[in-house]
């Protein structure tokens, strides 16, 4: 038995206007985000993994099974690869009703253990849509059906190519909770392509950042997000993700106290039950710094931190990476403040965190 | 004129058109599929060849077919060796000639349907475990059903109304090659106008019903 339960990818693809050159090992668990600006090769990478595109040279090994190896002339056709694929558009089959759409892959793949249709249908909230025709669906419903269809062919892993990009914000907000549930309950690994850092920060465990057809960073979500040397992670997208355990809920003020490695942090609302692990996304622009503990402040979360690195940005601002316990967060401050406070690596400061987006882990 | 003289040629025409349509659906599908999806530089050559029967006078096509299908022609010679019968002036020869004559009317609607289908649905089917052939029958074909309807009706109606090619290749043998259009010509030649009227009216009605049926069903599908 092979000890390597990862997806090993080595692709080289050359076109007139585009080149893809990646060498990756992805975990076969959780959600792996593939993030980067449009044209960075995310979708090409996904299409190569699915076999929809053939790289000039390449190798794909899934948990020890060789799916393609151009040096040994090994090539599995698309339908022979145990994957699920969710495209940007739902791509439902117009001549079939919803149920037949979902069962399309179920009937075509051989299964060691038949996928639980009931479970997947209820996971994506499709019970009442099964008899519908596909032209009677909203965009959000259609995409949920496309996700169920991909899951129901019992894939080794699911590839999702910006499944929310063609939807408006309201439809996105409708689907995201289902993806959260998928993340929490489904055992199948997902490779999730997105150019939206908030989606990535919310859903993913592992992160690959691409630019111009190359991988510029990859690793655990938390450690990659605070890489300030990666241009697409800086600028307006700069931020970080930390994890905390719910400690107590304060009913009078409707706040929940969470504990993370750097101390306690208050978040609005009843976040979760005690000891539930929660994911907190903190944008760099929501963090400011003080030399001393402010006596009176409307900001609830003021946490001692150590400056790790400072990096200039375009314009008047700078990014400061802070260490809090074993976690790292990023703050955006003005160049003037850095000069006037004389901030440098190793300094002890207080991080004021203005707002936090909370997700159940 | 007797009912047999009236219905015999009509029945022969319908048989010819029916068989031709069935053969064409099988033959035209891979050609149309290739035309819709290829990026080969031979595509315009094939397109032009398939479209030739639209512009060529039926006599030109009929003349070449007469030579090719004749007992000393490439196909005709082989057919004689295989079956012992000549292809020219036979029903089998008419079917072959009609298939070539009506080919563009089958290929063009199908190619248009396959083109508008695009890659999206097929890719989705492949990723769900369908092989190329499976994806064609399970997804491409049902989604192109309106293209097939057009191709079927146009091939059938066009073969029904064929005259020049039949005259050149098939002649005028009752029960074998004397289709309705030939019978009408025959009656007019012998100044038998009332029989020509009856046959003409019959063909007019059949052709109208076929075309009306297509547009009617097409409209119903669009409304769904």
XYZ file of C-alpha atoms in Angstrom:
585
model
C 0.000 0.000 0.000
C 1.268 3.411 -0.890
C 1.906 5.699 2.029
C 1.425 8.755 -0.140
C -2.241 9.652 0.137
C -1.795 12.882 -1.724
C -2.434 14.215 -5.174
C 0.857 14.623 -6.971
C 0.672 17.060 -9.874
C 3.377 17.964 -12.350
C 2.130 19.854 -15.411
C 3.717 21.816 -18.192
C 1.416 23.366 -20.765
C 2.591 25.760 -23.437
C 0.321 27.852 -25.615
C 0.975 30.921 -27.724
C -0.315 33.297 -25.088
C -0.135 31.239 -21.937
C 2.097 28.795 -20.106
C 1.285 26.592 -17.147
C 4.118 25.183 -15.069
C 3.150 23.603 -11.758
C 4.623 21.064 -9.385
C 2.324 20.351 -6.449
C 1.430 17.860 -3.768
C -2.086 18.439 -2.510
C -3.655 16.818 0.546
C -6.525 14.387 -0.038
C -8.660 15.873 2.701
C -10.576 19.029 3.473
C -10.851 21.866 1.005
C -7.812 23.008 -0.947
C -8.160 26.506 -2.344
C -6.517 27.471 -5.625
C -6.394 31.240 -5.560
C -5.061 33.838 -7.953
C -6.033 36.649 -10.314
C -7.933 35.769 -13.478
C -5.630 34.438 -16.177
C -3.274 32.937 -13.586
C -3.954 29.381 -14.754
C -6.307 28.177 -12.021
C -8.963 26.895 -14.389
C -6.384 25.372 -16.761
C -4.895 23.480 -13.821
C -8.321 22.150 -12.865
C -9.156 21.162 -16.447
C -5.849 19.323 -16.731
C -6.558 17.387 -13.526
C -9.974 16.411 -14.907
C -8.463 15.334 -18.220
C -10.444 17.976 -20.129
C -7.160 19.426 -21.298
C -3.948 17.656 -22.116
C -0.759 19.344 -20.932
C 2.316 19.315 -23.135
C 3.928 17.111 -20.545
C 2.681 16.035 -17.194
C 2.137 13.575 -14.450
C -0.834 13.075 -12.135
C -0.730 10.546 -9.328
C -3.743 10.255 -7.043
C -2.934 8.467 -3.782
C -0.484 6.203 -5.575
C -2.620 5.590 -8.713
C -1.034 6.984 -11.853
C -3.765 8.760 -13.827
C -1.468 10.261 -16.381
C 2.236 10.238 -17.109
C 3.357 11.626 -20.430
C 6.786 9.986 -20.103
C 5.156 6.536 -19.827
C 2.254 7.306 -22.216
C -0.293 6.730 -19.470
C -3.532 8.622 -19.994
C -6.895 8.152 -18.334
C -9.742 9.712 -20.299
C -12.044 12.127 -18.501
C -14.744 9.532 -17.843
C -12.204 7.115 -16.369
C -11.076 9.597 -13.702
C -13.018 9.269 -10.434
C -13.686 12.943 -9.998
C -16.618 15.249 -9.617
C -16.491 18.562 -11.450
C -18.528 21.657 -10.667
C -18.248 24.245 -13.408
C -18.738 27.983 -13.129
C -22.181 27.572 -14.699
C -24.375 24.684 -13.520
C -24.375 22.905 -16.922
C -27.453 20.869 -16.035
C -28.911 18.708 -18.795
C -32.011 20.492 -20.096
C -33.741 17.343 -21.334
C -33.668 15.691 -17.906
C -35.484 16.623 -14.699
C -33.565 17.407 -11.526
C -33.598 13.844 -10.222
C -32.266 12.381 -13.476
C -29.599 15.069 -13.550
C -28.395 14.109 -10.079
C -28.519 10.397 -10.892
C -26.605 10.799 -14.174
C -23.200 10.025 -12.665
C -24.564 7.660 -10.028
C -25.578 5.190 -12.731
C -22.337 5.484 -14.680
C -19.617 5.031 -12.093
C -18.776 1.842 -10.309
C -18.951 2.239 -6.575
C -17.351 0.307 -3.753
C -20.056 1.749 -1.552
C -23.059 3.412 -3.143
C -23.197 7.114 -2.317
C -26.019 8.076 0.011
C -28.427 9.951 -2.236
C -30.745 10.874 0.632
C -27.890 12.357 2.610
C -26.519 14.452 -0.247
C -29.978 15.637 -1.307
C -30.725 16.827 2.224
C -27.221 18.245 2.711
C -27.855 20.571 -0.231
C -31.529 21.139 0.583
C -32.872 19.710 -2.674
C -35.759 17.585 -1.352
C -38.451 19.733 -2.900
C -36.710 20.295 -6.228
C -36.292 16.702 -7.408
C -39.304 16.614 -9.730
C -38.664 20.028 -11.279
C -37.542 20.719 -14.801
C -34.192 22.472 -15.043
C -35.666 25.650 -16.566
C -37.802 26.130 -13.447
C -34.805 26.684 -11.176
C -33.096 29.790 -9.837
C -29.362 30.194 -10.459
C -28.565 29.235 -6.880
C -30.763 26.132 -6.982
C -29.229 25.017 -10.265
C -25.705 25.329 -8.857
C -26.652 23.352 -5.732
C -27.967 20.606 -8.010
C -24.733 20.679 -9.998
C -22.812 20.222 -6.721
C -25.045 17.297 -5.688
C -24.619 15.730 -9.135
C -20.830 15.901 -8.796
C -20.876 14.458 -5.261
C -23.215 11.619 -6.208
C -20.827 9.987 -8.632
C -18.788 9.070 -5.514
C -15.585 10.769 -6.620
C -12.146 10.428 -5.015
C -12.176 14.220 -4.968
C -14.290 17.060 -6.328
C -12.990 19.894 -8.498
C -14.903 23.168 -8.200
C -14.172 25.934 -10.680
C -15.421 29.193 -9.151
C -18.863 27.696 -8.507
C -20.141 31.015 -7.131
C -18.587 33.394 -9.647
C -21.587 33.545 -11.989
C -24.013 34.326 -9.134
C -24.965 37.636 -7.524
C -24.217 38.270 -3.844
C -27.660 37.144 -2.662
C -27.285 33.790 -4.484
C -23.730 33.445 -3.133
C -25.001 33.949 0.400
C -27.601 31.293 -0.313
C -25.015 28.694 -1.364
C -22.119 29.438 1.023
C -23.836 27.865 4.054
C -24.278 24.662 2.026
C -20.567 24.683 1.211
C -19.824 25.186 4.918
C -21.925 22.092 5.666
C -20.192 20.196 2.896
C -16.866 21.142 4.433
C -17.976 20.001 7.863
C -19.851 16.813 6.947
C -18.691 15.426 3.636
C -15.615 13.267 3.668
C -14.700 13.892 0.059
C -11.763 16.258 -0.534
C -12.441 19.331 -2.648
C -10.134 21.412 -4.812
C -11.758 24.817 -4.941
C -10.725 27.438 -7.488
C -11.578 31.033 -6.617
C -10.396 34.571 -7.127
C -12.308 35.704 -4.049
C -10.105 35.761 -0.952
C -13.099 35.908 1.419
C -14.498 32.662 -0.017
C -11.092 31.048 0.255
C -10.594 32.278 3.819
C -13.999 30.988 4.790
C -13.926 27.547 3.178
C -10.392 26.303 2.674
C -7.894 24.433 4.839
C -4.994 24.399 2.421
C -4.127 27.106 -0.051
C -2.325 27.250 -3.379
C -1.689 30.717 -4.804
C -1.096 30.965 -8.541
C 0.138 33.749 -10.770
C 1.066 33.678 -14.465
C 0.700 29.906 -14.661
C 2.980 29.240 -11.699
C 2.499 28.382 -8.049
C 3.748 31.311 -5.980
C 2.792 29.956 -2.549
C 1.228 26.831 -1.080
C 0.652 25.463 2.386
C -1.815 25.603 5.279
C -4.361 28.360 4.812
C -3.338 30.253 7.940
C 0.351 30.350 7.133
C -0.110 31.177 3.437
C -2.603 34.001 4.028
C -0.060 36.044 6.011
C 2.634 35.721 3.329
C 3.144 39.400 2.588
C 5.624 38.715 -0.220
C 2.824 37.342 -2.447
C 1.316 40.291 -4.340
C -2.164 38.788 -4.740
C -2.366 38.272 -0.952
C -1.442 41.872 -0.184
C -3.304 45.018 -1.172
C -7.046 45.085 -0.552
C -7.097 41.323 0.058
C -4.623 41.293 2.932
C -5.901 39.530 6.022
C -5.557 36.450 8.134
C -7.476 33.538 9.586
C -7.149 32.250 13.140
C -8.978 29.543 15.049
C -10.566 29.837 18.445
C -12.716 27.911 20.914
C -16.000 29.355 22.119
C -15.782 30.040 25.869
C -18.876 31.863 26.986
C -21.846 33.764 25.665
C -22.768 37.093 27.236
C -26.499 37.337 26.913
C -26.808 40.986 27.990
C -24.496 42.329 25.272
C -25.038 39.503 22.760
C -21.320 38.728 22.472
C -19.352 35.487 22.563
C -15.884 35.141 24.049
C -13.461 32.958 22.131
C -10.049 31.726 23.180
C -7.187 31.495 20.711
C -3.457 31.092 21.182
C -2.917 34.835 21.682
C -5.650 35.412 24.255
C -9.395 36.024 24.298
C -11.421 37.723 21.627
C -15.041 38.899 21.662
C -17.221 38.328 18.613
C -20.785 39.516 18.019
C -23.758 37.194 18.508
C -24.012 33.695 19.886
C -21.229 32.130 17.880
C -21.520 28.495 18.864
C -21.740 26.064 21.740
C -18.945 25.871 24.291
C -15.662 24.401 23.074
C -16.726 24.500 19.405
C -13.825 25.417 17.156
C -14.510 28.545 15.159
C -12.691 30.163 12.294
C -12.070 33.904 12.467
C -11.192 35.965 9.437
C -9.521 39.259 10.252
C -8.864 41.774 7.460
C -5.682 43.801 7.686
C -7.690 47.000 7.326
C -9.660 46.129 10.483
C -6.535 46.004 12.667
C -4.792 49.065 14.095
C -1.815 49.293 16.470
C -1.032 51.122 19.742
C 2.246 51.425 21.610
C 0.488 51.275 24.984
C -2.736 49.715 26.201
C -5.475 52.264 25.451
C -7.315 53.231 28.640
C -10.688 53.886 27.113
C -11.632 52.646 23.696
C -14.779 51.575 21.901
C -12.818 48.711 20.419
C -13.464 45.545 22.400
C -10.533 43.489 21.288
C -7.149 44.868 22.249
C -4.567 42.116 22.339
C -0.833 42.228 23.055
C 1.259 41.297 20.027
C 4.806 41.318 18.710
C 5.768 42.911 15.385
C 7.325 40.314 13.081
C 7.860 42.128 9.791
C 6.855 45.393 8.177
C 6.383 45.741 4.450
C 5.754 48.811 2.324
C 2.793 48.874 -0.021
C 1.940 51.152 -2.897
C 0.673 54.470 -1.589
C 0.697 55.663 1.988
C 0.117 52.350 3.791
C 2.266 49.542 5.102
C 1.492 45.984 6.146
C 2.636 44.824 9.572
C 2.664 41.145 10.424
C 2.089 40.432 14.097
C 2.603 37.370 16.253
C -0.090 36.677 18.864
C 0.685 33.459 20.747
C 1.282 30.955 17.953
C -1.000 32.800 15.500
C -0.179 35.526 13.036
C -2.353 38.374 11.833
C -1.728 41.281 9.489
C -2.426 44.964 10.150
C -2.564 47.819 7.654
C -1.231 51.088 9.015
C 0.008 54.317 7.425
C 3.660 54.882 6.691
C 3.485 57.984 8.866
C 2.248 55.960 11.856
C 5.079 53.496 11.446
C 7.547 56.381 11.482
C 5.955 58.278 14.368
C 5.575 55.169 16.514
C 9.030 54.038 15.348
C 7.739 50.512 14.724
C 10.250 47.792 13.935
C 10.472 44.024 14.081
C 10.439 42.645 17.632
C 8.472 45.557 19.134
C 5.694 44.848 21.644
C 2.445 46.511 20.616
C -1.297 46.256 21.183
C -3.421 45.151 18.243
C -6.898 46.689 18.123
C -9.165 44.410 16.146
C -12.242 46.249 14.969
C -14.243 43.454 13.440
C -14.061 39.739 12.912
C -15.895 37.420 10.551
C -16.734 34.187 12.343
C -17.316 30.767 10.784
C -17.960 27.465 12.438
C -15.055 25.137 11.688
C -57.444 6.560 -63.649
C -57.384 3.637 -61.194
C -56.483 3.968 -57.540
C -53.510 1.688 -58.148
C -52.097 3.999 -60.771
C -52.565 6.889 -58.381
C -51.367 5.334 -55.122
C -48.656 3.094 -56.560
C -46.278 5.930 -57.465
C -47.120 7.770 -54.221
C -46.404 4.689 -52.130
C -43.129 4.170 -53.981
C -42.160 7.809 -53.362
C -42.984 7.501 -49.671
C -40.963 4.287 -49.402
C -38.017 5.881 -51.168
C -38.194 9.013 -49.035
C -38.586 6.971 -45.840
C -35.662 4.640 -46.478
C -33.503 7.516 -47.703
C -34.281 9.494 -44.531
C -33.380 6.572 -42.263
C -30.099 5.948 -44.108
C -29.321 9.674 -44.082
C -29.818 10.046 -40.329
C -27.211 7.325 -39.797
C -24.797 8.653 -42.417
C -25.259 12.388 -41.814
C -24.852 12.232 -38.024
C -21.091 11.489 -37.984
C -20.473 13.920 -40.876
C -22.399 16.701 -39.131
C -20.709 15.897 -35.803
C -17.296 16.124 -37.420
C -18.176 19.374 -39.220
C -19.518 20.949 -36.024
C -16.489 20.110 -33.907
C -13.447 19.905 -36.175
C -10.763 22.537 -36.437
C -9.255 20.763 -39.469
C -8.372 22.873 -42.486
C -10.252 20.313 -44.590
C -13.540 21.461 -43.097
C -14.434 23.915 -45.951
C -13.666 21.218 -48.515
C -16.060 18.780 -46.866
C -18.633 21.544 -46.333
C -18.535 22.473 -50.026
C -18.752 18.853 -51.146
C -21.752 18.175 -48.921
C -23.493 21.346 -50.168
C -22.909 20.601 -53.880
C -26.312 18.955 -54.508
C -28.012 22.232 -53.531
C -26.482 24.129 -56.460
C -25.863 21.436 -59.087
C -28.648 20.836 -61.614
C -30.154 17.409 -60.850
C -29.261 16.376 -64.400
C -25.554 16.893 -63.680
C -25.732 14.832 -60.504
C -27.897 12.272 -62.255
C -25.467 12.006 -65.149
C -22.454 11.346 -62.901
C -24.443 8.919 -60.774
C -25.588 7.095 -63.915
C -21.942 6.551 -64.816
C -20.750 5.607 -61.321
C -23.718 3.351 -60.580
C -23.802 1.835 -64.066
C -22.628 -1.785 -64.555
C -19.197 -0.589 -65.684
C -18.983 2.192 -63.065
C -16.981 1.957 -59.837
C -19.907 1.252 -57.516
C -22.228 -0.312 -60.086
C -19.642 -2.907 -61.121
C -19.058 -3.938 -57.528
C -22.820 -4.134 -56.933
C -23.330 -6.379 -59.942
C -20.633 -8.731 -58.668
C -22.210 -8.728 -55.217
C -25.894 -9.129 -56.104
C -26.033 -10.014 -59.781
C -28.304 -7.030 -60.506
C -27.548 -3.622 -61.949
C -27.908 -0.578 -59.692
C -29.151 1.737 -62.417
C -32.866 1.592 -63.130
C -33.454 -0.150 -59.764
C -34.955 0.899 -56.458
C -31.633 0.325 -54.643
C -29.923 2.654 -57.112
C -32.588 5.278 -56.435
C -31.955 5.046 -52.673
C -28.230 5.643 -53.167
C -28.857 8.526 -55.570
C -31.444 10.087 -53.231
C -29.104 9.854 -50.249
C -26.465 11.847 -52.090
C -29.032 14.257 -53.506
C -30.604 14.982 -50.082
C -27.388 14.794 -48.031
C -27.066 18.572 -47.456
C -30.639 18.723 -46.187
C -29.736 16.222 -43.466
C -26.209 17.391 -42.657
C -26.828 21.119 -42.386
C -29.570 21.176 -39.725
C -27.709 18.539 -37.710
C -24.400 20.413 -37.901
C -26.177 23.611 -36.802
C -27.751 21.774 -33.863
C -24.449 20.201 -32.801
C -22.682 23.545 -33.104
C -25.176 25.337 -30.883
C -24.910 22.497 -28.386
C -21.290 23.465 -27.728
C -18.911 21.711 -25.375
C -20.423 22.593 -22.010
C -22.953 19.770 -21.639
C -20.612 17.184 -23.126
C -17.784 18.076 -20.754
C -20.210 17.815 -17.856
C -21.302 14.368 -19.055
C -17.702 13.153 -19.416
C -16.824 14.279 -15.884
C -19.840 12.281 -14.664
C -18.400 9.082 -16.096
C -19.944 9.029 -19.571
C -17.700 7.873 -22.424
C -17.703 9.845 -25.680
C -20.301 7.533 -27.246
C -22.434 7.391 -24.103
C -22.345 11.188 -23.817
C -23.460 11.499 -27.434
C -26.506 9.281 -27.012
C -27.403 10.384 -23.469
C -26.854 14.131 -23.858
C -26.001 15.420 -27.354
C -28.709 13.515 -29.226
C -31.670 14.377 -26.978
C -30.538 18.010 -26.793
C -30.349 18.134 -30.612
C -33.795 16.643 -31.137
C -35.081 19.725 -32.939
C -32.170 19.582 -35.357
C -33.091 15.955 -36.031
C -36.713 16.883 -36.611
C -35.687 19.486 -39.199
C -33.242 17.071 -40.827
C -35.838 14.296 -41.010
C -38.589 16.454 -42.510
C -36.305 18.242 -44.973
C -34.678 15.002 -46.168
C -38.055 13.306 -46.500
C -39.745 16.202 -48.304
C -36.784 16.871 -50.565
C -36.559 13.220 -51.611
C -40.306 13.136 -52.165
C -40.051 16.014 -54.625
C -36.995 14.723 -56.476
C -37.303 14.427 -60.249
C -34.222 14.992 -62.374
C -31.905 12.603 -60.585
C -34.543 9.868 -60.551
C -35.188 10.295 -64.232
C -31.484 9.988 -65.046
C -30.668 7.096 -62.697
C -33.961 5.274 -62.327
C -35.918 5.804 -65.476
C -39.631 5.038 -65.394
C -40.276 1.440 -64.377
C -43.689 0.972 -62.686
C -43.355 -0.396 -59.142
C -39.573 -0.096 -59.245
C -38.532 3.430 -60.135
C -41.742 5.157 -61.217
C -42.097 7.568 -58.302
C -44.865 10.172 -58.135
C -42.937 13.027 -59.758
C -42.085 10.794 -62.742
C -45.690 9.621 -62.961
C -46.884 13.241 -63.110
C -44.408 14.024 -65.903
C -45.555 10.905 -67.717
C -49.235 11.868 -67.528
C -48.546 15.400 -68.735
C -46.495 14.074 -71.638
C -49.473 11.968 -72.721
C -51.759 15.012 -72.242
C -53.582 13.179 -69.438
C -54.192 16.329 -67.414
C -56.815 15.023 -64.976
C -54.513 12.245 -63.741
C -51.656 14.756 -63.538
C -53.946 16.996 -61.462
C -54.787 14.215 -59.034
C -51.162 13.155 -58.591
C -49.995 16.745 -58.228
C -52.641 17.568 -55.642
C -51.742 14.421 -53.711
C -48.051 15.387 -53.605
C -48.930 18.954 -52.656
C -50.996 17.758 -49.683
C -48.397 15.244 -48.484
C -45.600 17.824 -48.733
C -47.650 20.451 -46.908
C -48.577 18.055 -44.100
C -44.940 17.072 -43.611
C -43.712 20.669 -43.421
C -46.667 21.839 -41.327
C -46.029 18.970 -38.919
C -42.438 20.041 -38.495
C -43.197 23.694 -37.826
C -46.069 22.798 -35.514
C -44.007 20.443 -33.365
C -41.115 22.889 -33.424
C -43.352 25.628 -32.071
C -44.734 23.393 -29.343
C -41.184 22.602 -28.207
C -40.190 26.212 -28.202
C -43.146 27.082 -25.974
C -42.316 24.434 -23.401
